[in-house]
Amino acid sequence: MPDLTLDGRPLRVTPGTSVAAALALGGDGTSRTSVGGQRRAPLCGMGVCQECRVTIDGDLRLACQTLCRDGMRVETRP
Amino acid sequence: MSGERAADIIVIGAGIVGAACAHELARRGLDVLVLDARCGGATAVGMGHLLVLDDNPAELALSDHSLRRWREWGPRMPEGCAYRNNGTLWLAANAEELAAAEAKHANLAEQNVAGELIGAERLRALEPALREGLHGALRLSGDGIVYAPNVARWLLGAFPERIRERQARVVEIDGNRMRLDDGTWLSAHAVVLANGIQVTELCPELPIVPKKGHLLVTDRYPGRVNHTLVELGYVTSAHNSAGPSVACNIQPRPTGQLLIGSSRQFGSTDPQVEGWMLARMLRRAVEFMPSLARLNGIRSWTGFRAASPDGLPLVGEHPQRPGLWLAVGHEGLGVTTAPATAELLAAQLFDEAPPLPLHPYSPQRFLGDAACPT
């Protein structure tokens, strides 16, 4: 069972859970803040729309294309 | 059949060149109708890089004159126009390119365009993301960037009482009259064609060909790059061949995103992003900025530059079609040179002394002189 942190909060998910699913399980489902200041959330779920960009261990990545791993740090803000 | 007299001037094409022409003519008191087919052109897909280029004296004169105008407009433009006077660094990867930087510096200095030669160490301090081992750069601090679609809107909105816009496709041109796809005929004192690569649909005699380009934009990484970074190979070798070519061009947008170019392909009108070309272009950029490889690219797209045989635009009256004026063929420099293009066009329409010599941009150089009256 991977243990990760989502914006600093611990979260345990079942193996095979995508980071996009973890956002919904452990937070309010949002992934990022747009240039205009709005919160955004995963939309297409298949790596096309780019709405689910989050910072994973320091790099910007797509939440829907990334599986949760033990020790992963996921940040959605600012 | 003579058609409704729709305005003093009808401009076809609401991209940056058409918008600048409409703005300049309205500023001089004319009523202008701008028609656009909304089928997309180069303005919305280009980089919005405002730069002085000096491949020949006419290109230098047109771009330098325009840059002066951009620096006046910049502070007055709304934030959405994304104007930044961030300057360009022309990167020299080897001794030959450093010599090219020195020659470019001297050539620009002759025209009173201020540049600064930057040594290898200082270059690393200015742009730490660049790889080690570059030989230096030429810094052009007068260059900048904009978001061109919003600049076009700003220009068209500056004189609401004198500029009207209408979505319409023109299917036939006859001097200063035109037929729309709904069959309506419109006329004006003069018609200005500023519709980029689509110009040959209305004037097949014009020697304008599309040159395809790819771009990619990354997610937001503020503060990684300051200047627009362009390799000198852009002028010394990469884009001087007839085949497909790439050159490193990395531009920081005000959002923190990086816009990555550039590529050139001839003989294609297919807008599809081609993986092999995109890969080649990105590999070239990564050679100059290795950390780029870890960044997240979020969109890539293509566009078509409207290229004339000598790389200079056609600005002036069509010699065989009185009443029809041309402002086309700007290739990759249309955003930069739109202001000077508009001033050259207006000076000719008003029969005034132009701010620059007209002949390098004269349509006559490809179309010949006026037909003999019969």
Coordinates of C-alpha atoms in Angstrom, one line a residue:
Chain A
M1 CA 0.0 0.0 0.0
P2 CA 1.8 3.2 -1.2
D3 CA 2.1 5.9 1.4
L4 CA 2.4 9.4 -0.1
T5 CA 2.0 13.0 1.0
L6 CA -0.5 15.3 -0.7
D7 CA 0.2 19.0 0.0
G8 CA 2.0 17.8 3.1
R9 CA -0.8 15.5 4.4
P10 CA -0.2 11.8 4.6
L11 CA -2.3 9.6 2.3
R12 CA -2.4 5.8 1.9
V13 CA -3.8 4.4 -1.4
T14 CA -4.2 1.0 -2.9
P15 CA -1.5 -0.2 -5.4
G16 CA -2.2 0.9 -9.0
T17 CA -3.9 4.2 -7.9
S18 CA -3.1 7.1 -10.2
V19 CA -2.1 10.5 -8.7
A20 CA -5.3 11.9 -10.3
A21 CA -7.4 9.5 -8.3
A22 CA -5.3 10.3 -5.1
L23 CA -6.3 14.0 -5.6
A24 CA -9.9 13.0 -5.4
L25 CA -9.4 10.5 -2.5
G26 CA -7.2 12.7 -0.3
G27 CA -8.1 16.3 -1.2
D28 CA -10.8 18.3 -3.0
G29 CA -9.8 16.8 -6.3
T30 CA -8.1 19.9 -7.7
S31 CA -4.6 19.8 -9.2
R32 CA -3.3 23.3 -9.9
T33 CA -4.0 27.0 -10.0
S34 CA -4.3 28.6 -13.5
V35 CA -2.6 31.8 -14.6
G36 CA -5.8 33.6 -13.8
G37 CA -5.9 32.3 -10.3
Q38 CA -8.7 29.6 -10.7
R39 CA -8.3 26.1 -9.2
R40 CA -8.3 23.4 -11.9
A41 CA -8.9 19.7 -11.8
P42 CA -8.2 16.6 -13.9
L43 CA -10.6 16.5 -16.9
C44 CA -9.7 14.0 -19.7
G45 CA -7.9 11.4 -17.7
M46 CA -5.8 10.4 -20.7
G47 CA -2.8 12.8 -20.8
V48 CA -4.2 15.2 -23.3
C49 CA -5.9 18.2 -21.6
Q50 CA -3.0 19.1 -19.3
E51 CA -5.4 20.2 -16.5
C52 CA -4.0 17.8 -14.0
R53 CA -0.4 19.2 -13.8
V54 CA 1.0 18.7 -10.3
T55 CA 4.4 18.8 -8.8
I56 CA 5.7 15.3 -8.0
D57 CA 8.9 15.1 -6.1
G58 CA 9.9 18.6 -7.4
D59 CA 9.0 18.1 -11.1
L60 CA 5.8 19.1 -12.9
R61 CA 4.0 16.0 -14.1
L62 CA 0.6 14.9 -15.2
A63 CA -1.4 13.3 -12.3
C64 CA -3.5 11.1 -14.6
Q65 CA -0.4 9.6 -16.2
T66 CA 1.5 8.8 -13.0
L67 CA 0.9 6.0 -10.6
C68 CA 1.3 6.6 -6.8
R69 CA 4.5 5.3 -5.4
D70 CA 5.6 4.9 -1.8
G71 CA 7.2 8.1 -0.4
M72 CA 6.0 10.3 -3.2
R73 CA 5.5 14.0 -2.5
V74 CA 2.6 15.5 -4.5
E75 CA 2.0 19.2 -4.4
T76 CA -0.9 21.1 -6.0
R77 CA -0.3 24.6 -4.8
P78 CA 0.2 27.5 -5.5
Chain B
M1 CA -22.4 45.2 -59.5
S2 CA -20.2 48.1 -58.4
G3 CA -21.1 47.1 -54.9
E4 CA -21.9 48.9 -51.7
R5 CA -19.3 51.5 -50.8
A6 CA -18.5 50.0 -47.4
A7 CA -15.8 52.3 -46.1
D8 CA -12.9 54.5 -47.1
I9 CA -10.6 51.4 -46.9
I10 CA -11.4 47.7 -46.6
V11 CA -8.6 45.7 -45.0
I12 CA -8.8 41.9 -45.6
G13 CA -7.1 40.0 -42.8
A14 CA -7.4 40.9 -39.1
G15 CA -4.0 39.5 -38.1
I16 CA -1.2 41.7 -36.8
V17 CA -0.4 43.2 -40.2
G18 CA -4.0 44.0 -41.1
A19 CA -4.7 45.3 -37.6
A20 CA -1.6 47.6 -37.8
C21 CA -2.7 48.9 -41.2
A22 CA -6.3 49.5 -40.1
H23 CA -5.0 51.3 -37.0
E24 CA -2.6 53.5 -38.9
L25 CA -5.3 54.5 -41.5
A26 CA -7.9 55.1 -38.8
R27 CA -5.4 57.2 -36.9
R28 CA -5.2 59.4 -40.0
G29 CA -9.0 59.8 -40.0
L30 CA -10.1 57.2 -42.5
D31 CA -13.1 54.9 -42.0
V32 CA -11.9 51.3 -42.2
L33 CA -13.7 48.0 -42.5
V34 CA -11.7 45.0 -41.5
L35 CA -12.9 41.6 -43.0
D36 CA -11.5 38.4 -41.6
A37 CA -12.5 34.8 -42.6
R38 CA -11.5 33.5 -39.1
C39 CA -9.7 30.6 -40.7
G40 CA -6.5 31.3 -38.7
G41 CA -3.2 32.7 -39.8
A42 CA 0.3 33.2 -38.6
T43 CA -0.4 35.8 -35.9
A44 CA -2.1 33.4 -33.5
V45 CA 0.5 30.7 -33.8
G46 CA 3.8 32.5 -34.0
M47 CA 6.3 33.3 -31.1
G48 CA 5.6 37.0 -30.8
H49 CA 9.3 37.7 -30.8
L50 CA 10.1 41.4 -31.6
L51 CA 13.6 41.4 -33.0
V52 CA 15.9 43.4 -35.1
L53 CA 17.2 41.2 -38.0
D54 CA 19.9 42.3 -40.4
D55 CA 20.2 39.8 -43.2
N56 CA 20.0 42.7 -45.5
P57 CA 19.7 46.5 -45.1
A58 CA 16.0 46.6 -46.0
E59 CA 15.2 44.0 -43.4
L60 CA 17.2 45.9 -40.8
A61 CA 15.5 49.2 -41.7
L62 CA 12.0 47.7 -41.4
S63 CA 12.6 45.8 -38.2
D64 CA 14.5 48.6 -36.5
H65 CA 11.9 51.2 -37.4
S66 CA 9.2 48.9 -36.1
L67 CA 11.1 48.1 -32.8
R68 CA 11.1 51.9 -32.1
R69 CA 7.3 51.9 -32.5
W70 CA 7.0 48.7 -30.3
R71 CA 9.0 50.4 -27.5
E72 CA 6.6 53.4 -27.6
W73 CA 3.5 51.2 -27.7
G74 CA 4.7 48.7 -25.1
P75 CA 4.0 50.7 -21.9
R76 CA 0.6 51.7 -23.3
M77 CA -0.6 48.2 -24.1
P78 CA -2.8 46.3 -21.7
E79 CA -1.2 43.5 -19.7
G80 CA -2.9 40.9 -21.9
C81 CA -0.6 42.0 -24.8
A82 CA 2.3 40.5 -22.7
Y83 CA 4.8 43.1 -23.9
R84 CA 8.2 42.7 -22.3
N85 CA 11.4 44.4 -23.4
N86 CA 13.5 41.4 -22.3
G87 CA 16.1 41.5 -25.1
T88 CA 17.5 38.8 -27.3
L89 CA 20.8 36.9 -26.7
W90 CA 22.2 35.6 -30.0
L91 CA 24.2 32.6 -28.8
A92 CA 27.6 31.7 -30.3
A93 CA 28.4 28.0 -29.9
N94 CA 31.8 28.1 -31.6
A95 CA 34.5 30.5 -32.8
E96 CA 32.9 30.9 -36.2
E97 CA 29.6 32.0 -34.6
L98 CA 31.4 34.3 -32.3
A99 CA 32.9 36.0 -35.4
A100 CA 29.4 36.2 -36.8
A101 CA 28.3 37.8 -33.5
E102 CA 31.0 40.4 -33.9
A103 CA 30.1 41.1 -37.5
K104 CA 26.5 41.4 -36.6
H105 CA 27.4 43.8 -33.8
A106 CA 29.4 46.0 -36.1
N107 CA 26.7 45.9 -38.8
L108 CA 24.0 46.9 -36.3
A109 CA 26.2 49.7 -34.8
E110 CA 26.5 51.2 -38.2
Q111 CA 22.7 51.6 -38.2
N112 CA 22.8 52.9 -34.6
V113 CA 21.2 49.7 -33.2
A114 CA 22.8 49.2 -29.8
G115 CA 24.2 45.7 -29.2
E116 CA 26.6 44.4 -26.6
L117 CA 29.1 41.5 -27.0
I118 CA 28.9 39.2 -24.0
G119 CA 31.8 36.9 -23.1
A120 CA 31.4 33.2 -22.1
E121 CA 31.6 33.8 -18.4
R122 CA 29.1 36.7 -18.3
L123 CA 26.7 34.7 -20.5
R124 CA 26.7 31.9 -17.9
A125 CA 25.9 34.6 -15.2
L126 CA 23.1 36.1 -17.3
E127 CA 21.5 32.8 -18.2
P128 CA 22.7 30.0 -15.9
A129 CA 20.4 27.4 -17.6
L130 CA 22.6 27.5 -20.8
R131 CA 25.1 24.8 -21.2
E132 CA 28.8 25.3 -20.4
G133 CA 31.2 25.9 -23.3
L134 CA 29.3 28.5 -25.3
H135 CA 31.7 31.1 -26.7
G136 CA 29.6 34.1 -26.0
A137 CA 26.6 36.1 -27.3
L138 CA 25.4 39.3 -28.8
R139 CA 22.8 41.0 -26.6
L140 CA 20.2 43.1 -28.3
S141 CA 18.5 44.9 -25.4
G142 CA 15.9 46.7 -27.6
D143 CA 14.2 43.4 -28.6
G144 CA 11.1 42.2 -26.9
I145 CA 8.1 39.9 -26.9
V146 CA 4.3 40.3 -27.2
Y147 CA 1.2 38.1 -27.4
A148 CA 0.3 39.1 -30.9
P149 CA -3.4 38.1 -31.1
N150 CA -4.1 40.5 -28.2
V151 CA -2.0 43.2 -29.7
A152 CA -4.1 42.9 -32.9
R153 CA -7.3 43.3 -30.9
W154 CA -5.8 46.3 -29.1
L155 CA -4.9 48.0 -32.3
L156 CA -8.3 47.3 -33.9
G157 CA -10.1 48.6 -30.8
A158 CA -8.2 51.8 -30.5
F159 CA -10.6 53.8 -32.8
P160 CA -14.0 52.2 -32.3
E161 CA -15.7 55.0 -34.2
R162 CA -13.5 54.5 -37.3
I163 CA -12.7 50.8 -37.4
R164 CA -15.4 48.2 -37.9
E165 CA -14.8 44.5 -38.0
R166 CA -16.8 41.8 -39.8
Q167 CA -16.4 38.1 -40.2
A168 CA -16.5 37.4 -43.9
R169 CA -14.8 35.4 -46.6
V170 CA -13.7 37.2 -49.7
V171 CA -13.9 35.0 -52.8
E172 CA -13.0 37.4 -55.6
I173 CA -11.1 40.7 -55.9
D174 CA -11.4 43.2 -58.7
G175 CA -9.3 46.2 -57.9
N176 CA -11.0 48.1 -55.2
R177 CA -14.1 45.8 -55.2
M178 CA -14.7 42.4 -53.8
R179 CA -17.2 39.6 -53.7
L180 CA -18.0 37.8 -50.5
D181 CA -19.0 34.2 -50.3
D182 CA -22.6 35.2 -49.8
G183 CA -22.5 36.9 -53.2
T184 CA -22.4 40.5 -51.8
W185 CA -20.1 42.9 -53.6
L186 CA -18.3 45.6 -51.5
S187 CA -16.1 48.4 -52.6
A188 CA -13.9 51.1 -51.1
H189 CA -11.5 53.8 -52.1
A190 CA -8.8 51.2 -51.6
V191 CA -8.6 47.6 -50.6
V192 CA -5.6 46.3 -48.5
L193 CA -4.8 42.6 -48.7
A194 CA -3.2 41.5 -45.4
N195 CA -4.2 37.9 -45.3
G196 CA -0.9 36.2 -45.2
I197 CA -0.5 32.8 -46.9
Q198 CA -4.2 32.9 -48.0
V199 CA -3.4 35.9 -50.3
T200 CA -2.7 33.6 -53.3
E201 CA -6.3 32.4 -53.2
L202 CA -7.3 35.9 -54.3
C203 CA -4.1 36.8 -56.2
P204 CA -2.6 33.6 -57.6
E205 CA 0.1 35.7 -59.4
L206 CA 1.8 36.6 -56.1
P207 CA 5.0 34.6 -55.3
I208 CA 4.0 33.8 -51.7
V209 CA 4.7 30.3 -50.4
P210 CA 4.1 28.7 -47.0
K211 CA 7.0 27.7 -44.8
K212 CA 5.9 25.4 -42.0
G213 CA 7.1 25.8 -38.5
H214 CA 6.6 23.9 -35.2
L215 CA 6.4 25.3 -31.7
L216 CA 6.1 23.8 -28.2
V217 CA 5.2 25.5 -25.0
T218 CA 6.1 24.2 -21.5
D219 CA 4.4 24.4 -18.2
R220 CA 5.3 27.4 -16.0
Y221 CA 8.9 27.5 -14.7
P222 CA 9.4 31.2 -13.7
G223 CA 12.8 32.7 -13.5
R224 CA 14.7 30.0 -15.5
V225 CA 15.4 32.1 -18.6
N226 CA 15.4 35.9 -18.9
H227 CA 16.3 36.8 -22.5
T228 CA 15.0 35.2 -25.7
L229 CA 17.8 32.8 -26.5
V230 CA 18.5 32.3 -30.2
E231 CA 21.4 30.5 -31.7
L232 CA 23.5 32.3 -34.2
G233 CA 23.3 29.2 -36.3
Y234 CA 19.8 30.6 -37.0
V235 CA 21.5 33.0 -39.4
T236 CA 24.9 31.4 -40.1
S237 CA 23.7 27.9 -41.2
A238 CA 20.7 26.2 -39.8
H239 CA 18.0 27.9 -41.8
N240 CA 20.0 28.6 -44.9
S241 CA 19.5 25.2 -46.5
A242 CA 16.7 24.2 -48.8
G243 CA 15.7 21.2 -46.7
P244 CA 14.0 21.0 -43.4
S245 CA 16.0 22.8 -40.7
V246 CA 15.9 23.6 -37.0
A247 CA 17.5 26.2 -34.8
C248 CA 17.4 26.8 -31.0
N249 CA 15.0 29.5 -30.0
I250 CA 13.9 29.6 -26.3
Q251 CA 11.6 32.4 -25.2
P252 CA 10.4 33.1 -21.7
R253 CA 6.8 34.1 -21.5
P254 CA 5.5 36.4 -18.8
T255 CA 3.6 33.4 -17.3
G256 CA 6.9 31.6 -16.7
Q257 CA 6.2 29.2 -19.6
L258 CA 9.0 28.6 -22.2
L259 CA 8.1 28.8 -25.8
I260 CA 10.5 26.5 -27.8
G261 CA 11.3 26.8 -31.5
S262 CA 12.1 26.8 -34.3
S263 CA 11.7 24.7 -37.4
R264 CA 11.4 25.3 -41.1
Q265 CA 9.9 23.1 -43.8
F266 CA 9.1 23.9 -47.4
G267 CA 6.5 22.5 -49.7
S268 CA 4.0 21.4 -46.9
T269 CA 0.6 22.7 -46.2
D270 CA -0.3 20.0 -43.8
P271 CA -0.8 21.5 -40.3
Q272 CA -0.2 18.2 -38.5
V273 CA 2.5 18.2 -35.8
E274 CA 5.2 15.9 -37.2
G275 CA 6.9 13.9 -34.4
W276 CA 10.3 13.6 -36.1
M277 CA 10.5 17.3 -36.7
L278 CA 9.3 18.3 -33.2
A279 CA 11.9 15.8 -31.8
R280 CA 14.7 17.3 -33.9
M281 CA 13.7 20.8 -32.9
L282 CA 13.6 20.0 -29.2
R283 CA 16.9 18.1 -29.3
R284 CA 18.5 21.2 -30.7
A285 CA 17.1 23.4 -27.9
V286 CA 18.2 20.8 -25.3
E287 CA 21.8 21.0 -26.7
F288 CA 21.8 24.7 -25.6
M289 CA 19.7 24.3 -22.4
P290 CA 20.2 20.7 -21.0
S291 CA 17.7 21.2 -18.1
L292 CA 14.9 21.7 -20.7
A293 CA 14.8 17.9 -21.1
R294 CA 13.2 17.5 -17.6
L295 CA 10.6 20.2 -18.2
N296 CA 7.0 19.4 -19.0
G297 CA 5.9 20.4 -22.5
I298 CA 2.1 21.0 -22.5
R299 CA 1.3 21.9 -26.1
S300 CA 2.8 21.8 -29.6
W301 CA 1.4 23.2 -32.8
T302 CA 2.4 24.3 -36.2
G303 CA 2.0 27.4 -38.4
F304 CA 2.8 28.7 -41.8
R305 CA 5.0 31.7 -42.6
A306 CA 4.0 33.6 -45.7
A307 CA 7.4 33.8 -47.5
S308 CA 8.3 35.9 -50.5
P309 CA 11.3 34.9 -52.7
D310 CA 13.6 37.4 -51.2
G311 CA 12.3 37.3 -47.6
L312 CA 11.0 40.8 -47.7
P313 CA 7.3 41.8 -47.6
L314 CA 5.3 43.3 -50.5
V315 CA 4.0 46.7 -49.4
G316 CA 2.3 48.9 -52.0
E317 CA -0.3 49.1 -54.7
H318 CA -0.6 46.1 -57.0
P319 CA 0.8 47.3 -60.3
Q320 CA -1.8 45.6 -62.5
R321 CA -4.8 45.9 -60.2
P322 CA -5.4 49.6 -59.4
G323 CA -7.1 50.2 -56.1
L324 CA -5.7 46.9 -54.6
W325 CA -2.9 47.3 -52.1
L326 CA -0.7 44.6 -50.7
A327 CA 0.8 44.1 -47.2
V328 CA 1.8 40.5 -47.4
G329 CA 4.9 38.2 -47.5
H330 CA 6.4 38.9 -44.0
E331 CA 7.6 35.4 -43.5
G332 CA 8.7 35.0 -39.8
L333 CA 8.9 38.7 -39.1
G334 CA 5.3 39.9 -39.5
V335 CA 4.7 40.6 -35.8
T336 CA 7.9 42.6 -35.6
T337 CA 7.5 44.5 -38.8
A338 CA 3.7 45.2 -38.7
P339 CA 4.1 48.8 -37.4
A340 CA 6.6 49.9 -40.2
T341 CA 4.6 48.0 -42.8
A342 CA 1.5 50.0 -41.8
E343 CA 3.4 53.3 -41.9
L344 CA 4.9 52.5 -45.4
L345 CA 1.4 51.6 -46.7
A346 CA -0.2 54.7 -45.3
A347 CA 2.5 57.0 -46.6
Q348 CA 1.9 55.6 -50.1
L349 CA -1.9 55.8 -49.8
F350 CA -1.6 59.5 -48.7
D351 CA 1.1 60.2 -51.2
E352 CA 3.5 61.4 -48.4
A353 CA 7.2 61.0 -48.0
P354 CA 7.7 57.5 -46.5
P355 CA 9.7 57.0 -43.3
L356 CA 11.9 54.5 -45.2
P357 CA 12.9 54.0 -48.8
L358 CA 10.0 52.1 -50.5
H359 CA 11.6 50.2 -53.3
P360 CA 12.9 47.1 -51.4
Y361 CA 9.3 46.3 -50.5
S362 CA 7.7 47.3 -53.8
P363 CA 5.4 44.7 -55.3
Q364 CA 6.9 45.7 -58.7
R365 CA 10.0 43.7 -58.0
F366 CA 8.0 40.5 -58.6
L367 CA 5.0 41.7 -60.6
G368 CA 6.6 44.1 -63.0
D369 CA 5.3 47.6 -63.8
A370 CA 1.8 48.7 -64.5
A371 CA 0.1 47.2 -67.5
C372 CA 0.0 49.6 -70.5
P373 CA -3.5 51.2 -70.8
T374 CA -5.3 49.7 -73.8

